[in-house]
CSV table of C-alpha atoms and ligand atoms in Angstrom, one decimal:
chain,number,residue,atom,x,y,z
O,1,UNK,CA,-7.3,32.7,20.7
O,2,UNK,CA,-4.1,32.4,22.4
O,3,UNK,CA,-0.7,32.5,20.3
O,4,UNK,CA,0.8,30.2,23.5
O,5,UNK,CA,-1.4,26.8,24.5
O,6,UNK,CA,-0.9,24.1,25.6
O,7,UNK,CA,-2.4,21.4,23.1
O,8,UNK,CA,-2.6,22.2,19.4
O,9,UNK,CA,-4.9,20.0,17.4
O,10,UNK,CA,-4.8,21.3,13.2
O,11,UNK,CA,-7.7,19.4,12.1
O,12,UNK,CA,-11.1,19.3,12.5
O,13,UNK,CA,-12.4,15.5,11.6
O,14,UNK,CA,-12.8,12.5,13.8
O,15,UNK,CA,-9.5,11.7,14.6
O,16,UNK,CA,-8.5,16.0,15.5
O,17,UNK,CA,-12.4,16.1,17.1
O,18,UNK,CA,-11.3,12.5,19.5
O,19,UNK,CA,-8.4,14.0,20.6
O,20,UNK,CA,-10.1,17.5,21.9
O,21,UNK,CA,-13.3,15.8,23.5
O,22,UNK,CA,-10.8,13.6,25.5
O,23,UNK,CA,-8.0,15.9,26.4
O,24,UNK,CA,-10.6,17.9,28.1
O,25,UNK,CA,-12.9,15.6,29.3
O,26,UNK,CA,-9.7,14.0,31.1
O,27,UNK,CA,-7.4,18.1,31.7
O,28,UNK,CA,-10.4,20.3,31.7
O,29,UNK,CA,-7.5,22.7,32.7
O,30,UNK,CA,-5.9,22.5,29.6
O,31,UNK,CA,-5.5,24.6,27.1
O,32,UNK,CA,-6.8,23.5,23.3
O,33,UNK,CA,-7.0,25.3,20.1
O,34,UNK,CA,-8.1,23.6,16.6
O,35,UNK,CA,-7.7,25.0,13.9
O,36,UNK,CA,-8.9,24.0,10.0
O,37,UNK,CA,-8.1,24.9,6.7
O,38,UNK,CA,-11.5,24.2,5.3
O,39,UNK,CA,-14.9,25.9,7.3
O,40,UNK,CA,-16.1,22.3,8.5
O,41,UNK,CA,-14.8,19.6,8.9
O,42,UNK,CA,-14.7,18.3,5.4
O,43,UNK,CA,-14.1,14.3,5.7
O,44,UNK,CA,-16.4,11.6,6.0
O,45,UNK,CA,-18.0,13.0,8.7
O,46,UNK,CA,-20.1,15.3,6.6
O,47,UNK,CA,-19.6,12.8,3.3
O,48,UNK,CA,-22.5,10.2,3.8
O,49,UNK,CA,-21.1,9.7,7.6
O,50,UNK,CA,-22.0,5.5,7.8
O,51,UNK,CA,-20.4,4.9,11.1
O,52,UNK,CA,-19.3,1.0,12.0
O,53,UNK,CA,-19.1,0.6,15.0
O,54,UNK,CA,-16.8,-2.9,14.5
O,55,UNK,CA,-13.3,-4.1,15.0
O,56,UNK,CA,-12.0,-4.0,12.0
O,57,UNK,CA,-13.3,-2.0,9.6
O,58,UNK,CA,-11.7,1.0,9.8
O,59,UNK,CA,-8.5,-0.3,11.6
O,60,UNK,CA,-5.5,-1.2,9.8
O,61,UNK,CA,-4.5,-4.1,11.8
O,62,UNK,CA,-1.0,-2.9,11.9
O,63,UNK,CA,-1.6,-0.6,14.7
O,64,UNK,CA,-4.9,-2.4,15.9
O,65,UNK,CA,-5.3,-5.4,18.0
O,66,UNK,CA,-9.1,-6.1,18.6
O,67,UNK,CA,-9.0,-5.8,22.1
O,68,UNK,CA,-7.6,-2.2,22.0
O,69,UNK,CA,-10.0,-1.0,20.2
O,70,UNK,CA,-13.0,-2.0,22.0
O,71,UNK,CA,-13.4,0.2,24.7
O,72,UNK,CA,-12.3,2.6,22.4
O,73,UNK,CA,-15.5,1.7,20.2
O,74,UNK,CA,-17.1,2.4,23.0
O,75,UNK,CA,-16.1,5.6,23.9
O,76,UNK,CA,-16.6,6.7,20.7
O,77,UNK,CA,-20.1,5.9,20.7
O,78,UNK,CA,-20.7,8.1,23.7
O,79,UNK,CA,-19.1,10.9,21.8
O,80,UNK,CA,-21.2,9.4,18.8
O,81,UNK,CA,-24.7,8.8,20.0
O,82,UNK,CA,-24.8,6.7,17.0
O,83,UNK,CA,-29.1,4.6,15.8
O,84,UNK,CA,-27.7,1.1,14.7
O,85,UNK,CA,-28.8,-0.1,11.2
O,86,UNK,CA,-30.9,-3.4,11.9
O,87,UNK,CA,-30.1,-6.0,9.5
O,88,UNK,CA,-32.4,-8.5,8.5
O,89,UNK,CA,-31.2,-12.4,6.6
O,90,UNK,CA,-27.5,-10.9,6.7
O,91,UNK,CA,-26.9,-14.7,7.4
O,92,UNK,CA,-28.3,-16.1,4.3
O,93,UNK,CA,-25.8,-13.9,2.4
O,94,UNK,CA,-23.1,-14.6,4.0
O,95,UNK,CA,-23.8,-18.3,4.3
O,96,UNK,CA,-23.1,-18.2,-0.1
O,97,UNK,CA,-20.6,-16.2,0.9
O,98,UNK,CA,-18.5,-18.3,2.6
O,99,UNK,CA,-19.0,-21.0,0.3
O,100,UNK,CA,-17.4,-19.0,-1.4
O,101,UNK,CA,-14.5,-18.5,-0.3
O,102,UNK,CA,-16.1,-14.6,0.8
O,103,UNK,CA,-16.6,-13.7,3.7
O,104,UNK,CA,-19.1,-11.1,4.6
O,105,UNK,CA,-18.5,-9.4,7.6
O,106,UNK,CA,-21.5,-8.7,10.4
O,107,UNK,CA,-21.0,-4.9,11.1
O,108,UNK,CA,-23.0,-2.1,13.8
O,109,UNK,CA,-23.8,0.8,11.4
O,110,UNK,CA,-25.1,3.6,11.5
O,111,UNK,CA,-26.3,5.9,8.8
O,112,UNK,CA,-26.6,10.3,8.7
O,113,UNK,CA,-26.6,10.9,5.4
O,114,UNK,CA,-24.7,14.1,4.2
O,115,UNK,CA,-27.1,16.3,5.8
O,116,UNK,CA,-27.4,14.4,8.9
O,117,UNK,CA,-22.9,14.3,9.2
O,118,UNK,CA,-22.5,18.0,8.3
O,119,UNK,CA,-25.1,18.7,11.5
O,120,UNK,CA,-23.5,16.2,13.8
O,121,UNK,CA,-19.7,17.8,12.8
O,122,UNK,CA,-21.6,21.6,14.0
O,123,UNK,CA,-22.9,20.3,17.0
O,124,UNK,CA,-19.7,18.3,18.0
O,125,UNK,CA,-17.8,21.9,17.4
O,126,UNK,CA,-20.0,24.0,19.6
O,127,UNK,CA,-19.2,21.6,22.7
O,128,UNK,CA,-15.9,21.8,21.9
O,129,UNK,CA,-16.3,24.8,21.8
O,130,UNK,CA,-18.2,24.6,25.4
O,131,UNK,CA,-16.1,22.7,26.9
O,132,UNK,CA,-12.9,25.2,27.1
O,133,UNK,CA,-11.3,24.6,23.3
O,134,UNK,CA,-10.5,27.6,21.1
O,135,UNK,CA,-11.5,26.7,17.1
O,136,UNK,CA,-9.8,28.6,14.7
O,137,UNK,CA,-11.4,28.2,10.9
O,138,UNK,CA,-9.8,28.6,7.9
O,139,UNK,CA,-6.8,28.5,9.4
O,140,UNK,CA,-4.2,25.8,8.0
O,141,UNK,CA,-0.7,24.8,9.8
O,142,UNK,CA,1.9,24.8,6.7
O,143,UNK,CA,5.6,24.1,8.7
O,144,UNK,CA,6.4,23.0,11.9
O,145,UNK,CA,9.6,24.0,13.7
O,146,UNK,CA,9.6,21.1,16.2
O,147,UNK,CA,12.6,21.8,17.7
O,148,UNK,CA,11.0,25.3,18.9
O,149,UNK,CA,7.7,23.8,19.4
O,150,UNK,CA,6.5,26.1,17.3
O,151,UNK,CA,4.1,25.2,14.6
O,152,UNK,CA,3.1,28.0,11.2
O,153,UNK,CA,0.0,28.5,10.1
O,154,UNK,CA,-1.2,30.6,7.6
O,155,UNK,CA,-1.9,33.9,10.4
O,156,UNK,CA,0.5,33.2,13.4
O,157,UNK,CA,2.4,31.4,15.1
O,158,UNK,CA,1.8,29.7,17.6
O,159,UNK,CA,3.7,27.8,20.5
O,160,UNK,CA,2.4,24.3,22.2
O,161,UNK,CA,3.5,21.5,24.7
O,162,UNK,CA,2.2,18.9,22.3
O,163,UNK,CA,1.2,19.2,18.2
O,164,UNK,CA,-1.4,16.7,17.1
O,165,UNK,CA,-1.5,16.5,13.3
O,166,UNK,CA,-5.2,15.6,12.0
O,167,UNK,CA,-4.8,16.5,7.9
O,168,UNK,CA,-6.7,13.5,7.1
O,169,UNK,CA,-7.5,12.2,3.8
O,170,UNK,CA,-6.2,14.9,1.4
O,171,UNK,CA,-3.7,16.4,3.9
O,172,UNK,CA,-1.6,13.7,3.3
O,173,UNK,CA,0.6,15.4,1.0
O,174,UNK,CA,1.6,18.0,3.8
O,175,UNK,CA,2.1,15.3,5.8
O,176,UNK,CA,4.5,13.6,3.8
O,177,UNK,CA,6.5,17.4,3.9
O,178,UNK,CA,6.1,17.7,7.3
O,179,UNK,CA,7.7,14.1,8.1
O,180,UNK,CA,10.3,15.1,5.7
O,181,UNK,CA,11.2,18.3,6.8
O,182,UNK,CA,11.3,17.6,10.4
O,183,UNK,CA,13.0,14.3,9.5
O,184,UNK,CA,10.9,11.8,10.6
O,185,UNK,CA,11.3,8.2,9.5
O,186,UNK,CA,8.1,6.4,7.4
O,187,UNK,CA,8.1,3.0,5.2
O,188,UNK,CA,5.6,3.3,2.2
O,189,UNK,CA,1.8,2.9,2.9
O,190,UNK,CA,-0.7,0.9,1.2
O,191,UNK,CA,-3.0,2.5,-1.5
O,192,UNK,CA,-6.5,0.9,-2.3
O,193,UNK,CA,-7.7,0.6,-5.9
O,194,UNK,CA,-10.7,-0.4,-7.6
O,195,UNK,CA,-14.5,1.0,-9.4
O,196,UNK,CA,-17.2,2.4,-8.4
O,197,UNK,CA,-20.1,0.7,-9.3
O,198,UNK,CA,-23.6,2.4,-10.0
O,199,UNK,CA,-26.9,0.0,-10.3
O,200,UNK,CA,-30.3,0.0,-9.9
O,201,UNK,CA,-31.4,-0.9,-6.0
O,202,UNK,CA,-33.5,-3.5,-7.3
O,203,UNK,CA,-30.5,-5.6,-8.7
O,204,UNK,CA,-28.5,-5.2,-5.5
O,205,UNK,CA,-31.7,-5.6,-3.3
O,206,UNK,CA,-28.9,-6.7,-0.5
O,207,UNK,CA,-28.8,-3.3,0.9
O,208,UNK,CA,-32.5,-3.6,1.7
O,209,UNK,CA,-31.4,-5.9,3.7
O,210,UNK,CA,-27.8,-4.3,5.2
O,211,UNK,CA,-27.0,-0.6,4.5
O,212,UNK,CA,-23.3,-1.5,3.8
O,213,UNK,CA,-22.8,-4.8,3.6
O,214,UNK,CA,-19.0,-5.2,3.4
O,215,UNK,CA,-17.9,-8.7,2.1
O,216,UNK,CA,-13.8,-9.7,1.8
O,217,UNK,CA,-13.0,-11.5,-1.0
O,218,UNK,CA,-9.6,-13.1,-2.0
O,219,UNK,CA,-6.4,-10.7,-3.2
O,220,UNK,CA,-7.5,-8.2,-0.4
O,221,UNK,CA,-10.5,-7.0,-2.4
O,222,UNK,CA,-13.5,-5.8,-0.6
O,223,UNK,CA,-16.5,-3.9,-0.9
O,224,UNK,CA,-16.6,-0.4,0.7
O,225,UNK,CA,-18.9,2.8,1.2
O,226,UNK,CA,-22.7,1.2,0.5
O,227,UNK,CA,-24.3,4.0,-0.6
O,228,UNK,CA,-28.5,3.7,-1.1
O,229,UNK,CA,-31.7,5.2,-1.1
O,230,UNK,CA,-30.8,9.5,-2.5
O,231,UNK,CA,-27.6,7.8,-3.0
O,232,UNK,CA,-25.4,10.1,-5.8
O,233,UNK,CA,-22.0,8.9,-6.8
O,234,UNK,CA,-19.5,12.1,-7.0
O,235,UNK,CA,-15.5,12.7,-8.2
O,236,UNK,CA,-12.9,14.5,-5.4
O,237,UNK,CA,-10.3,16.6,-6.9
O,238,UNK,CA,-6.7,15.4,-5.6
O,239,UNK,CA,-2.9,17.6,-7.0
O,240,UNK,CA,-0.4,15.3,-7.9
O,241,UNK,CA,3.3,16.2,-7.7
O,242,UNK,CA,4.4,18.5,-10.6
O,243,UNK,CA,1.3,20.2,-9.9
O,244,UNK,CA,-1.2,17.9,-12.5
O,245,UNK,CA,-4.9,17.4,-11.7
O,246,UNK,CA,-6.6,13.8,-10.7
O,247,UNK,CA,-10.0,13.1,-9.3
O,248,UNK,CA,-10.6,9.9,-7.7
O,249,UNK,CA,-14.3,8.9,-7.2
O,250,UNK,CA,-16.5,8.2,-4.3
O,251,UNK,CA,-20.3,8.5,-3.6
O,252,UNK,CA,-22.8,9.6,-0.8
O,253,UNK,CA,-26.3,9.1,0.2
O,254,UNK,CA,-28.7,12.2,1.6
O,255,UNK,CA,-31.0,11.0,4.4
O,256,UNK,CA,-34.0,9.8,4.2
O,257,UNK,CA,-35.9,13.3,5.1
O,258,UNK,CA,-34.2,14.4,2.2
O,259,UNK,CA,-35.8,12.0,-0.5
O,260,UNK,CA,-36.1,8.5,-2.3
O,261,UNK,CA,-33.6,9.4,-5.0
O,262,UNK,CA,-33.3,7.7,-8.0
O,263,UNK,CA,-33.2,4.2,-6.8
O,264,UNK,CA,-29.4,3.5,-7.5
O,265,UNK,CA,-27.3,2.3,-4.8
O,266,UNK,CA,-23.4,3.1,-5.5
O,267,UNK,CA,-20.5,0.9,-3.6
O,268,UNK,CA,-16.4,0.5,-4.7
O,269,UNK,CA,-14.6,-2.3,-5.3
O,270,UNK,CA,-11.2,-1.7,-4.1
O,271,UNK,CA,-8.4,-3.9,-4.2
O,272,UNK,CA,-4.7,-2.4,-1.7
O,273,UNK,CA,-1.8,-2.9,-3.5
O,274,UNK,CA,1.4,-3.0,-0.8
O,275,UNK,CA,4.4,-2.5,-3.2
O,276,UNK,CA,8.0,-3.4,-1.6
O,277,UNK,CA,11.2,-3.8,-3.4
O,278,UNK,CA,12.8,-2.4,-5.2
O,279,UNK,CA,11.6,0.4,-3.3
O,280,UNK,CA,8.9,2.3,-4.6
O,281,UNK,CA,6.1,4.2,-3.7
O,282,UNK,CA,2.6,3.0,-3.4
O,283,UNK,CA,1.4,7.1,-4.0
O,284,UNK,CA,3.2,7.3,-6.8
O,285,UNK,CA,2.0,4.5,-8.5
O,286,UNK,CA,-1.4,5.5,-7.8
O,287,UNK,CA,-1.5,9.1,-8.7
O,288,UNK,CA,0.1,7.9,-11.9
O,289,UNK,CA,-3.1,6.0,-12.8
O,290,UNK,CA,-5.2,8.7,-11.2
O,291,UNK,CA,-4.1,10.7,-14.3
O,292,UNK,CA,-3.9,8.2,-17.4
O,293,UNK,CA,-7.6,7.8,-16.0
O,294,UNK,CA,-7.8,11.9,-16.9
O,295,UNK,CA,-6.0,11.5,-19.9
O,296,UNK,CA,-7.9,8.1,-21.2
O,297,UNK,CA,-10.9,10.3,-20.4
O,298,UNK,CA,-10.1,13.4,-21.5
O,299,UNK,CA,-9.6,15.0,-18.1
O,300,UNK,CA,-12.3,13.5,-16.7
O,301,UNK,CA,-13.1,9.8,-15.0
O,302,UNK,CA,-14.6,6.9,-17.3
O,303,UNK,CA,-17.4,5.0,-16.8
O,304,UNK,CA,-18.0,1.6,-18.8
O,305,UNK,CA,-21.1,-0.1,-18.6
O,306,UNK,CA,-20.5,-4.1,-17.5
O,307,UNK,CA,-22.5,-4.7,-20.8
O,308,UNK,CA,-20.2,-3.4,-22.5
O,309,UNK,CA,-17.1,-4.8,-20.6
O,310,UNK,CA,-18.6,-8.0,-21.0
O,311,UNK,CA,-18.4,-7.5,-24.7
O,312,UNK,CA,-14.6,-6.5,-24.4
O,313,UNK,CA,-16.1,-2.9,-25.9
O,314,UNK,CA,-15.5,0.6,-25.2
O,315,UNK,CA,-18.6,2.7,-24.1
O,316,UNK,CA,-20.5,5.2,-25.8
O,317,UNK,CA,-22.6,8.7,-24.8
O,318,UNK,CA,-25.5,6.0,-26.9
O,319,UNK,CA,-24.2,3.1,-24.5
O,320,UNK,CA,-26.3,5.4,-21.6
O,321,UNK,CA,-30.0,5.6,-22.9
O,322,UNK,CA,-32.0,2.8,-23.7
O,323,UNK,CA,-33.1,-0.5,-23.9
O,324,UNK,CA,-31.5,-2.5,-21.2
O,325,UNK,CA,-29.0,0.9,-19.9
O,326,UNK,CA,-32.2,1.9,-18.5
O,327,UNK,CA,-30.9,4.3,-16.5
O,328,UNK,CA,-29.1,7.6,-15.8
O,329,UNK,CA,-25.3,7.3,-14.1
O,330,UNK,CA,-25.4,9.7,-11.1
O,331,UNK,CA,-22.0,11.7,-12.3
O,332,UNK,CA,-23.2,12.4,-16.0
O,333,UNK,CA,-19.4,14.6,-16.2
O,334,UNK,CA,-17.9,11.1,-16.6
O,335,UNK,CA,-16.2,9.8,-20.2
O,336,UNK,CA,-17.9,7.2,-21.6
O,337,UNK,CA,-14.5,4.5,-22.4
O,338,UNK,CA,-13.0,1.1,-21.6
O,339,UNK,CA,-11.7,1.3,-18.1
O,340,UNK,CA,-9.0,-2.1,-19.2
O,341,UNK,CA,-7.2,0.6,-20.8
O,342,UNK,CA,-6.7,2.1,-17.8
O,343,UNK,CA,-6.4,-0.3,-15.2
O,344,UNK,CA,-3.3,-2.0,-14.6
O,345,UNK,CA,-5.1,-6.4,-16.0
O,346,UNK,CA,-3.7,-7.3,-12.3
O,347,UNK,CA,-5.6,-5.3,-10.7
O,348,UNK,CA,-8.5,-5.3,-13.2
O,349,UNK,CA,-8.3,-9.2,-13.1
O,350,UNK,CA,-8.7,-9.8,-9.6
O,351,UNK,CA,-11.5,-7.1,-9.0
O,352,UNK,CA,-13.6,-8.7,-12.0
O,353,UNK,CA,-12.6,-12.0,-10.4
O,354,UNK,CA,-14.8,-10.6,-7.2
O,355,UNK,CA,-17.8,-8.9,-8.7
O,356,UNK,CA,-18.5,-12.4,-10.8
O,357,UNK,CA,-18.4,-13.6,-7.2
O,358,UNK,CA,-20.6,-10.8,-5.6
O,359,UNK,CA,-22.8,-11.8,-8.3
O,360,UNK,CA,-23.7,-15.2,-7.3
O,361,UNK,CA,-23.9,-14.1,-3.1
O,362,UNK,CA,-26.5,-11.0,-4.7
O,363,UNK,CA,-27.6,-12.1,-8.1
O,364,UNK,CA,-28.7,-9.5,-10.8
O,365,UNK,CA,-25.6,-6.5,-9.6
O,366,UNK,CA,-23.6,-7.9,-13.3
O,367,UNK,CA,-27.0,-6.4,-14.9
O,368,UNK,CA,-25.3,-5.3,-18.3
O,369,UNK,CA,-26.5,-2.2,-17.5
O,370,UNK,CA,-24.6,-1.3,-13.9
O,371,UNK,CA,-22.2,1.3,-14.5
O,372,UNK,CA,-18.5,0.8,-13.3
O,373,UNK,CA,-16.4,4.3,-12.9
O,374,UNK,CA,-12.7,4.0,-12.9
O,375,UNK,CA,-10.5,5.5,-11.4
O,376,UNK,CA,-11.5,5.2,-6.9
O,377,UNK,CA,-8.0,5.5,-5.0
O,378,UNK,CA,-7.9,5.6,-1.6
O,379,UNK,CA,-4.3,7.4,-0.7
O,380,UNK,CA,-2.6,7.1,2.7
O,381,UNK,CA,0.8,9.3,4.1
O,382,UNK,CA,3.9,6.8,4.0
O,383,UNK,CA,3.9,5.1,7.6
O,384,UNK,CA,5.3,7.2,10.3
O,385,UNK,CA,7.8,5.3,12.3
O,386,UNK,CA,5.8,6.0,15.4
O,387,UNK,CA,8.1,6.3,18.8
O,388,UNK,CA,5.6,5.5,20.8
O,389,UNK,CA,2.5,3.3,21.2
O,390,UNK,CA,0.2,6.9,21.0
O,391,UNK,CA,1.0,7.1,17.6
O,392,UNK,CA,4.0,10.6,18.5
O,393,UNK,CA,6.3,10.5,16.0
O,394,UNK,CA,8.4,13.4,17.2
O,395,UNK,CA,9.0,14.6,20.9
O,396,UNK,CA,6.0,16.8,21.0
O,397,UNK,CA,4.2,15.7,17.6
O,398,UNK,CA,1.1,13.0,16.9
O,399,UNK,CA,-0.2,12.0,14.1
O,400,UNK,CA,-3.8,10.6,14.0
O,401,UNK,CA,-6.4,9.9,11.6
O,402,UNK,CA,-6.4,8.1,7.8
O,403,UNK,CA,-4.0,10.9,6.7
O,404,UNK,CA,-1.0,8.8,9.2
O,405,UNK,CA,-2.8,6.3,8.5
O,406,UNK,CA,-4.2,4.8,11.7
O,407,UNK,CA,-7.7,5.0,10.6
O,408,UNK,CA,-9.8,4.2,7.8
O,409,UNK,CA,-13.4,5.1,8.4
O,410,UNK,CA,-15.0,8.2,11.4
O,411,UNK,CA,-15.1,5.5,14.3
O,412,UNK,CA,-11.4,4.5,14.4
O,413,UNK,CA,-9.8,8.3,13.1
O,414,UNK,CA,-12.2,9.4,16.5
O,415,UNK,CA,-9.9,5.6,18.9
O,416,UNK,CA,-6.8,7.7,16.7
O,417,UNK,CA,-7.4,10.5,18.6
O,418,UNK,CA,-8.2,8.9,21.9
O,419,UNK,CA,-5.3,7.2,21.7
O,420,UNK,CA,-2.9,10.6,20.8
O,421,UNK,CA,-4.6,12.2,23.7
O,422,UNK,CA,-3.6,9.4,26.3
O,423,UNK,CA,-0.5,9.7,25.8
O,424,UNK,CA,-0.2,13.5,25.8
O,425,UNK,CA,-1.7,13.7,28.6
O,426,UNK,CA,1.0,10.9,29.8
O,427,UNK,CA,3.6,13.3,28.5
O,428,UNK,CA,2.3,16.5,30.1
K,501,LIG,C1,-16.9,11.6,0.2
K,501,LIG,C2,-15.9,10.7,1.7
K,501,LIG,C3,-17.7,10.0,2.0
K,501,LIG,C4,-15.9,9.6,3.3
K,501,LIG,N1,-17.6,8.7,4.4
K,501,LIG,C5,-17.3,7.9,4.9
K,501,LIG,C6,-18.3,7.2,5.7
K,501,LIG,O1,-19.5,7.5,5.1
K,501,LIG,N2,-18.3,6.2,7.1
K,501,LIG,C7,-16.4,6.4,7.4
K,501,LIG,O2,-16.3,5.7,8.4
K,501,LIG,N3,-16.1,6.6,6.8
K,501,LIG,C8,-16.1,7.3,5.7
K,501,LIG,N4,-14.9,8.3,4.6
K,501,LIG,C9,-13.7,8.5,5.5
K,501,LIG,C10,-13.4,9.2,6.5
K,501,LIG,O3,-13.4,10.4,6.0
K,501,LIG,C11,-12.1,9.2,7.5
K,501,LIG,O4,-12.0,7.9,7.9
K,501,LIG,C12,-12.2,10.1,8.3
K,501,LIG,O5,-12.7,11.7,8.3
K,501,LIG,C13,-10.3,10.3,8.5
K,501,LIG,O6,-10.6,11.4,9.6
K,501,LIG,P1,-9.8,12.2,9.5
K,501,LIG,O7,-10.2,12.9,11.1
K,501,LIG,O8,-8.5,11.5,9.6
K,501,LIG,O9,-9.3,13.5,8.9
K,501,LIG,P2,-10.8,13.9,8.1
K,501,LIG,O10,-11.9,13.8,8.1
K,501,LIG,O11,-10.7,14.0,6.5
K,501,LIG,O12,-10.5,16.0,9.0
K,501,LIG,C14,-8.8,16.4,8.3
K,501,LIG,C15,-9.7,17.4,8.5
K,501,LIG,O13,-7.7,18.9,8.6
K,501,LIG,C16,-8.5,19.9,7.9
K,501,LIG,N5,-7.2,19.7,7.2
K,501,LIG,C17,-6.7,19.4,6.3
K,501,LIG,N6,-5.0,20.2,6.0
K,501,LIG,C18,-5.0,20.9,6.9
K,501,LIG,C19,-4.2,21.7,7.5
K,501,LIG,N7,-2.8,22.0,7.2
K,501,LIG,N8,-4.4,22.8,8.7
K,501,LIG,C20,-5.5,22.5,9.5
K,501,LIG,N9,-6.1,21.6,9.0
K,501,LIG,C21,-6.2,21.3,7.9
K,501,LIG,C22,-9.2,19.4,7.2
K,501,LIG,O14,-10.1,20.4,6.1
K,501,LIG,C23,-10.4,18.7,7.7
K,501,LIG,O15,-10.8,19.2,8.0
K,501,LIG,C24,-15.6,9.5,3.7
K,501,LIG,C25,-14.4,10.0,3.2
K,501,LIG,C26,-14.3,10.9,1.9
K,501,LIG,C27,-13.5,11.4,1.8
């Protein structure tokens, strides 16, 4: 790889790839280099890989209108070639939901599963190299001297004309420090906080009609990232300020080729929280909640059966065997306990109310055996004050993807990359 390029893209998730594909399609003569600190893109492309092709799913509405997103969703689909999943009888659930003041979105969605997603990511990576980009894995962007247009990685210095930083959600702390160092102004972003639920598929049969049903409840609560078939709850490790680690929960499923699993479904119930005056940091708040869960769970996230929660008592190891509690949670390392000791009351109240509404739309999901895992936390970097519509945050520096808050899903991340590429092409 040259140490002097037209465009350097840091991060080969969908946002970074969207930018590289678009740049090279328009200007094959450009020298484009992509680096990634991991061996393969680490985000949703390789974790369950459900792709949504309907606005506004994944598109933060402060940056996107339906008109802006529509053509880019089409362009994104031409690269990701999704097989849209069939849905059945969605109108039945949608009507029930509407009567309760809940909205059910009709979403065009595909699902590759974690294994299928890894195959797609490898294939996309190979294609960008065939198009002429140089890809360097296990290389991390550590600093930027924006005035000189020099990017410092853990291996070398790279001179660029345009830099795209797309480090994803896990890279939000890096992006934050980069904005501080370069002097990019920002405002505090929202955080999404909630529970991951795990239930028997028979108790949440809507997934047989629609793989990832999206319900929008009052109080900014929504269902998110539903996994069924060979599905598992997983935990992701985060390093907070002062180096203290905490876990956030997530879920994924393998493709049907990898077997049918234990007949369980998992999905998140998330509430969006935006803190306002007095100036407070939503991220710091969310991290403290993550750490509080670690304290309550003896270093692990918490889990509680709905049956115990309803009776106002903590779950214990005994709650995870026998009679009504008749399935084993897929994430066994969590600590049985009392989520209400670790969740702020307002968040718990909104989510529990939404769970009861959901149980009226899909009766059964609040079966006593259903497991509530806490915490599932989605952090985004503080929102940069962009200087133009293509997500340029400082002269020559574009910040995109989930880390920068321009997307909350694979397709919107890719679309952000296309938007940045157009800005870069105009600037070059
Ligand atoms: C477990 C999990 C499951 C998910 N499932 C889905 C799903 O099914 N459907 C969906 O639409 N969305 C899903 N998402 C969200 C989805 O991952 C993101 O919306 C999307 O991947 C964002 O794309 P991105 O390019 O911004 O970031 P990412 O995909 O996270 O990619 C960022 C890349 O940057 C690299 N990187 C980070 N820091 C640096 C650095 N300093 N230097 C160089 N490289 C760096 C990382 O290694 C990573 O490969 C999931 C997310 C997670 C974490």
